[in-house]
PDB file of C-alpha atoms in Angstrom:
ATOM      1  CA  ALA A  61      93.191 148.669 106.013  1.00  0.00           C
ATOM      2  CA  LYS A  62      93.921 152.381 106.434  1.00  0.00           C
ATOM      3  CA  GLU A  63      92.488 153.288 103.015  1.00  0.00           C
ATOM      4  CA  SER A  64      89.441 151.100 103.631  1.00  0.00           C
ATOM      5  CA  ALA A  65      88.806 152.797 106.965  1.00  0.00           C
ATOM      6  CA  ARG A  66      88.881 156.185 105.247  1.00  0.00           C
ATOM      7  CA  THR A  67      86.422 155.011 102.590  1.00  0.00           C
ATOM      8  CA  PHE A  68      84.112 153.542 105.247  1.00  0.00           C
ATOM      9  CA  SER A  69      84.207 156.796 107.208  1.00  0.00           C
ATOM     10  CA  TYR A  70      82.618 158.522 104.209  1.00  0.00           C
ATOM     11  CA  GLY A  71      79.923 155.848 103.938  1.00  0.00           C
ATOM     12  CA  GLY A  72      81.543 154.002 101.049  1.00  0.00           C
ATOM     13  CA  GLY A  73      82.216 150.371 100.313  1.00  0.00           C
ATOM     14  CA  VAL A  74      85.337 148.463  99.349  1.00  0.00           C
ATOM     15  CA  GLY A  75      86.032 145.340  97.338  1.00  0.00           C
ATOM     16  CA  PHE A  76      89.240 143.324  97.809  1.00  0.00           C
ATOM     17  CA  GLN A  77      90.448 140.615  95.507  1.00  0.00           C
ATOM     18  CA  LEU A  78      92.643 138.327  97.651  1.00  0.00           C
ATOM     19  CA  SER A  79      94.078 136.189  94.855  1.00  0.00           C
ATOM     20  CA  ASN A  80      97.321 138.178  94.702  1.00  0.00           C
ATOM     21  CA  LEU A  81      98.214 137.187  98.274  1.00  0.00           C
ATOM     22  CA  ARG A  82     100.448 134.160  98.737  1.00  0.00           C
ATOM     23  CA  PRO A  83      98.723 130.950  99.818  1.00  0.00           C
ATOM     24  CA  ASN A  84      99.105 129.323 103.213  1.00  0.00           C
ATOM     25  CA  GLY A  85     102.515 127.688 103.630  1.00  0.00           C
ATOM     26  CA  MET A  86     104.282 129.483 100.789  1.00  0.00           C
ATOM     27  CA  LYS A  87     107.759 130.869 101.432  1.00  0.00           C
ATOM     28  CA  VAL A  88     108.180 134.511 102.457  1.00  0.00           C
ATOM     29  CA  ASN A  89     111.321 136.524 103.036  1.00  0.00           C
ATOM     30  CA  ASN A  90     110.925 137.378 106.706  1.00  0.00           C
ATOM     31  CA  SER A  91     111.328 135.750 110.101  1.00  0.00           C
ATOM     32  CA  ALA A  92     108.137 133.709 109.677  1.00  0.00           C
ATOM     33  CA  LYS A  93     109.624 131.706 106.750  1.00  0.00           C
ATOM     34  CA  THR A  94     106.127 130.874 105.422  1.00  0.00           C
ATOM     35  CA  THR A  95     102.896 132.839 105.113  1.00  0.00           C
ATOM     36  CA  THR A  96      99.661 132.159 106.953  1.00  0.00           C
ATOM     37  CA  GLY A  97      97.874 132.632 103.633  1.00  0.00           C
ATOM     38  CA  ALA A  98      95.351 134.924 101.999  1.00  0.00           C
ATOM     39  CA  VAL A  99      92.446 133.868 104.219  1.00  0.00           C
ATOM     40  CA  SER A 100      94.281 135.000 107.355  1.00  0.00           C
ATOM     41  CA  PHE A 101      93.945 138.626 106.195  1.00  0.00           C
ATOM     42  CA  MET A 102      90.151 138.407 105.976  1.00  0.00           C
ATOM     43  CA  ASP A 103      89.609 138.821 109.716  1.00  0.00           C
ATOM     44  CA  LEU A 104      91.642 142.062 109.728  1.00  0.00           C
ATOM     45  CA  TYR A 105      89.629 143.581 106.887  1.00  0.00           C
ATOM     46  CA  SER A 106      86.387 142.464 108.536  1.00  0.00           C
ATOM     47  CA  MET A 107      87.420 144.047 111.859  1.00  0.00           C
ATOM     48  CA  VAL A 108      88.202 147.388 110.185  1.00  0.00           C
ATOM     49  CA  THR A 109      84.771 147.290 108.549  1.00  0.00           C
ATOM     50  CA  GLU A 110      83.122 146.694 111.921  1.00  0.00           C
ATOM     51  CA  ILE A 111      84.963 149.505 113.677  1.00  0.00           C
ATOM     52  CA  ILE A 112      84.686 152.289 111.125  1.00  0.00           C
ATOM     53  CA  GLY A 113      81.383 153.751 110.047  1.00  0.00           C
ATOM     54  CA  GLN A 114      79.413 156.937 109.677  1.00  0.00           C
ATOM     55  CA  ASN A 115      76.100 157.848 111.315  1.00  0.00           C
ATOM     56  CA  ASN A 116      75.691 154.352 112.800  1.00  0.00           C
ATOM     57  CA  ARG A 117      76.248 152.813 109.362  1.00  0.00           C
ATOM     58  CA  LYS A 118      79.098 150.328 109.113  1.00  0.00           C
ATOM     59  CA  GLY A 119      81.240 150.009 106.030  1.00  0.00           C
ATOM     60  CA  ALA A 120      80.455 147.578 103.227  1.00  0.00           C
ATOM     61  CA  LEU A 121      83.135 145.052 102.316  1.00  0.00           C
ATOM     62  CA  MET A 122      83.333 142.440  99.562  1.00  0.00           C
ATOM     63  CA  LEU A 123      86.200 139.947  99.636  1.00  0.00           C
ATOM     64  CA  SER A 124      86.729 137.732  96.610  1.00  0.00           C
ATOM     65  CA  MET A 125      89.155 135.024  95.550  1.00  0.00           C
ATOM     66  CA  ASP A 126      89.832 133.375  92.214  1.00  0.00           C
ATOM     67  CA  ILE A 127      88.788 129.738  91.841  1.00  0.00           C
ATOM     68  CA  GLY A 128      92.377 128.809  90.921  1.00  0.00           C
ATOM     69  CA  HIS A 129      94.010 130.032  94.157  1.00  0.00           C
ATOM     70  CA  PRO A 130      95.485 127.285  96.389  1.00  0.00           C
ATOM     71  CA  ASP A 131      93.620 128.709  99.428  1.00  0.00           C
ATOM     72  CA  ILE A 132      90.221 128.535  97.692  1.00  0.00           C
ATOM     73  CA  GLU A 133      88.813 125.706  99.809  1.00  0.00           C
ATOM     74  CA  GLU A 134      89.831 127.487 103.022  1.00  0.00           C
ATOM     75  CA  PHE A 135      88.215 130.657 101.617  1.00  0.00           C
ATOM     76  CA  ILE A 136      85.005 128.782 100.781  1.00  0.00           C
ATOM     77  CA  ASN A 137      84.891 127.333 104.309  1.00  0.00           C
ATOM     78  CA  VAL A 138      85.866 130.434 106.312  1.00  0.00           C
ATOM     79  CA  LYS A 139      82.280 131.454 107.108  1.00  0.00           C
ATOM     80  CA  THR A 140      81.300 128.017 108.397  1.00  0.00           C
ATOM     81  CA  ASP A 141      82.794 129.411 111.616  1.00  0.00           C
ATOM     82  CA  LEU A 142      80.096 131.934 112.504  1.00  0.00           C
ATOM     83  CA  ASN A 143      82.594 134.015 114.510  1.00  0.00           C
ATOM     84  CA  ARG A 144      84.923 134.713 111.562  1.00  0.00           C
ATOM     85  CA  VAL A 145      84.754 137.416 108.916  1.00  0.00           C
ATOM     86  CA  THR A 146      81.377 138.610 110.181  1.00  0.00           C
ATOM     87  CA  LYS A 147      81.468 142.069 108.585  1.00  0.00           C
ATOM     88  CA  ALA A 148      82.200 141.146 104.981  1.00  0.00           C
ATOM     89  CA  ASN A 149      80.480 139.471 102.094  1.00  0.00           C
ATOM     90  CA  ILE A 150      82.598 136.910 100.293  1.00  0.00           C
ATOM     91  CA  SER A 151      82.420 135.612  96.734  1.00  0.00           C
ATOM     92  CA  VAL A 152      84.384 133.195  94.580  1.00  0.00           C
ATOM     93  CA  ARG A 153      85.513 134.377  91.150  1.00  0.00           C
ATOM     94  CA  VAL A 154      84.505 131.556  88.796  1.00  0.00           C
ATOM     95  CA  ASN A 155      85.428 131.433  85.103  1.00  0.00           C
ATOM     96  CA  ASP A 156      84.226 129.527  82.046  1.00  0.00           C
ATOM     97  CA  ASP A 157      87.153 127.075  82.138  1.00  0.00           C
ATOM     98  CA  PHE A 158      86.277 126.056  85.686  1.00  0.00           C
ATOM     99  CA  MET A 159      82.591 125.607  84.855  1.00  0.00           C
ATOM    100  CA  ARG A 160      83.520 123.385  81.894  1.00  0.00           C
ATOM    101  CA  ALA A 161      85.743 121.342  84.204  1.00  0.00           C
ATOM    102  CA  VAL A 162      82.777 120.958  86.593  1.00  0.00           C
ATOM    103  CA  GLU A 163      80.448 119.877  83.775  1.00  0.00           C
ATOM    104  CA  ASN A 164      82.993 117.353  82.485  1.00  0.00           C
ATOM    105  CA  ASP A 165      84.000 116.108  85.971  1.00  0.00           C
ATOM    106  CA  GLU A 166      87.629 117.047  85.313  1.00  0.00           C
ATOM    107  CA  ASP A 167      90.594 117.876  87.486  1.00  0.00           C
ATOM    108  CA  TRP A 168      91.257 121.520  88.316  1.00  0.00           C
ATOM    109  CA  VAL A 169      94.684 122.974  89.059  1.00  0.00           C
ATOM    110  CA  LEU A 170      95.074 125.386  91.967  1.00  0.00           C
ATOM    111  CA  SER A 171      98.326 127.305  91.546  1.00  0.00           C
ATOM    112  CA  PHE A 172     100.294 130.329  92.685  1.00  0.00           C
ATOM    113  CA  GLU A 173     103.692 131.398  91.453  1.00  0.00           C
ATOM    114  CA  THR A 174     106.291 133.960  92.526  1.00  0.00           C
ATOM    115  CA  GLU A 175     109.794 134.629  91.233  1.00  0.00           C
ATOM    116  CA  ASN A 176     111.290 132.031  93.594  1.00  0.00           C
ATOM    117  CA  ASP A 177     108.492 129.621  94.374  1.00  0.00           C
ATOM    118  CA  LYS A 178     105.525 127.789  92.935  1.00  0.00           C
ATOM    119  CA  MET A 179     102.659 126.033  94.690  1.00  0.00           C
ATOM    120  CA  GLU A 180     100.344 123.706  92.817  1.00  0.00           C
ATOM    121  CA  GLU A 181      97.598 121.263  93.774  1.00  0.00           C
ATOM    122  CA  VAL A 182      95.200 119.238  91.631  1.00  0.00           C
ATOM    123  CA  VAL A 183      91.608 118.904  92.842  1.00  0.00           C
ATOM    124  CA  LYS A 184      88.340 117.693  91.355  1.00  0.00           C
ATOM    125  CA  ALA A 185      86.481 120.705  89.965  1.00  0.00           C
ATOM    126  CA  LYS A 186      83.096 119.182  90.740  1.00  0.00           C
ATOM    127  CA  GLU A 187      84.017 118.616  94.401  1.00  0.00           C
ATOM    128  CA  VAL A 188      85.122 122.243  94.836  1.00  0.00           C
ATOM    129  CA  PHE A 189      81.931 123.437  93.142  1.00  0.00           C
ATOM    130  CA  GLN A 190      79.776 121.181  95.343  1.00  0.00           C
ATOM    131  CA  LEU A 191      81.517 122.566  98.457  1.00  0.00           C
ATOM    132  CA  LEU A 192      80.833 126.080  97.220  1.00  0.00           C
ATOM    133  CA  CYS A 193      77.151 125.253  96.610  1.00  0.00           C
ATOM    134  CA  LYS A 194      76.779 123.474  99.967  1.00  0.00           C
ATOM    135  CA  ASN A 195      78.197 126.414 101.922  1.00  0.00           C
ATOM    136  CA  ASN A 196      76.146 128.895  99.938  1.00  0.00           C
ATOM    137  CA  TRP A 197      73.019 126.905 100.770  1.00  0.00           C
ATOM    138  CA  ASN A 198      73.856 126.419 104.454  1.00  0.00           C
ATOM    139  CA  PHE A 199      75.456 129.800 105.241  1.00  0.00           C
ATOM    140  CA  ALA A 200      74.321 132.069 102.366  1.00  0.00           C
ATOM    141  CA  GLU A 201      77.986 132.527 101.431  1.00  0.00           C
ATOM    142  CA  PRO A 202      80.205 132.503  99.557  1.00  0.00           C
ATOM    143  CA  GLY A 203      78.517 133.987  96.548  1.00  0.00           C
ATOM    144  CA  ILE A 204      79.703 133.462  93.003  1.00  0.00           C
ATOM    145  CA  LEU A 205      81.068 136.127  90.682  1.00  0.00           C
ATOM    146  CA  TYR A 206      80.979 134.844  87.101  1.00  0.00           C
ATOM    147  CA  TRP A 207      84.270 136.523  86.320  1.00  0.00           C
ATOM    148  CA  SER A 208      84.337 135.613  82.625  1.00  0.00           C
ATOM    149  CA  ARG A 209      81.080 137.550  82.196  1.00  0.00           C
ATOM    150  CA  ILE A 210      82.293 140.493  84.279  1.00  0.00           C
ATOM    151  CA  GLU A 211      85.422 140.755  82.125  1.00  0.00           C
ATOM    152  CA  ASP A 212      83.634 140.248  78.799  1.00  0.00           C
ATOM    153  CA  TYR A 213      80.507 142.352  79.339  1.00  0.00           C
ATOM    154  CA  ASN A 214      81.234 145.645  81.047  1.00  0.00           C
ATOM    155  CA  LEU A 215      81.403 149.276  80.003  1.00  0.00           C
ATOM    156  CA  LEU A 216      85.175 149.087  79.551  1.00  0.00           C
ATOM    157  CA  SER A 217      85.424 145.614  78.007  1.00  0.00           C
ATOM    158  CA  LYS A 218      86.853 147.078  74.764  1.00  0.00           C
ATOM    159  CA  ASP A 219      89.607 148.952  76.618  1.00  0.00           C
ATOM    160  CA  TRP A 220      92.376 146.326  76.613  1.00  0.00           C
ATOM    161  CA  GLU A 221      94.356 148.223  79.277  1.00  0.00           C
ATOM    162  CA  PHE A 222      91.502 148.148  81.825  1.00  0.00           C
ATOM    163  CA  LYS A 223      91.225 145.164  84.151  1.00  0.00           C
ATOM    164  CA  TYR A 224      88.717 144.673  86.959  1.00  0.00           C
ATOM    165  CA  ALA A 225      90.360 143.837  90.290  1.00  0.00           C
ATOM    166  CA  GLY A 226      87.332 143.425  92.505  1.00  0.00           C
ATOM    167  CA  VAL A 227      83.781 144.512  93.032  1.00  0.00           C
ATOM    168  CA  ASN A 228      82.175 146.860  95.524  1.00  0.00           C
ATOM    169  CA  PRO A 229      79.258 145.432  97.571  1.00  0.00           C
ATOM    170  CA  CYS A 230      77.395 148.797  97.351  1.00  0.00           C
ATOM    171  CA  ALA A 231      76.012 148.620  93.831  1.00  0.00           C
ATOM    172  CA  LYS A 232      72.891 150.740  93.433  1.00  0.00           C
TER     173      LYS A 232
END
């Protein structure tokens, strides 16, 4: 949040990829015992974006989550509450495997793993995709980032050490 605020103060934008955050209900090593999940951090990032700006211009924030994260349905639904995450754009990172699962009406595995814990849930790919489309139609979000294309067709796609983490909403 601190680094984002600094970037916003210079008129810049920030992109966060939330898929590395533990999903709701997963064990943590503190007094809480379990985490509130990746989506719970979205309101904080949105609030920082609202507060910090330059010359009456607020920051630009893009929050994304991978289609295989166990919190993906909560992420897709977060903006159905018009009072939540109001200062960020959100997008789902979709890959070719997921799109094939949608086309073939197959199951899709949502999973997250740490050294000591693993969370896994099987859903219908087509149902998740339909939810994504419905919310995009009704609320104009979340958007879709075709992550397989972003990884395969970019200026650094031949540099095997480079990996995209997120995207900035301020492309010009």
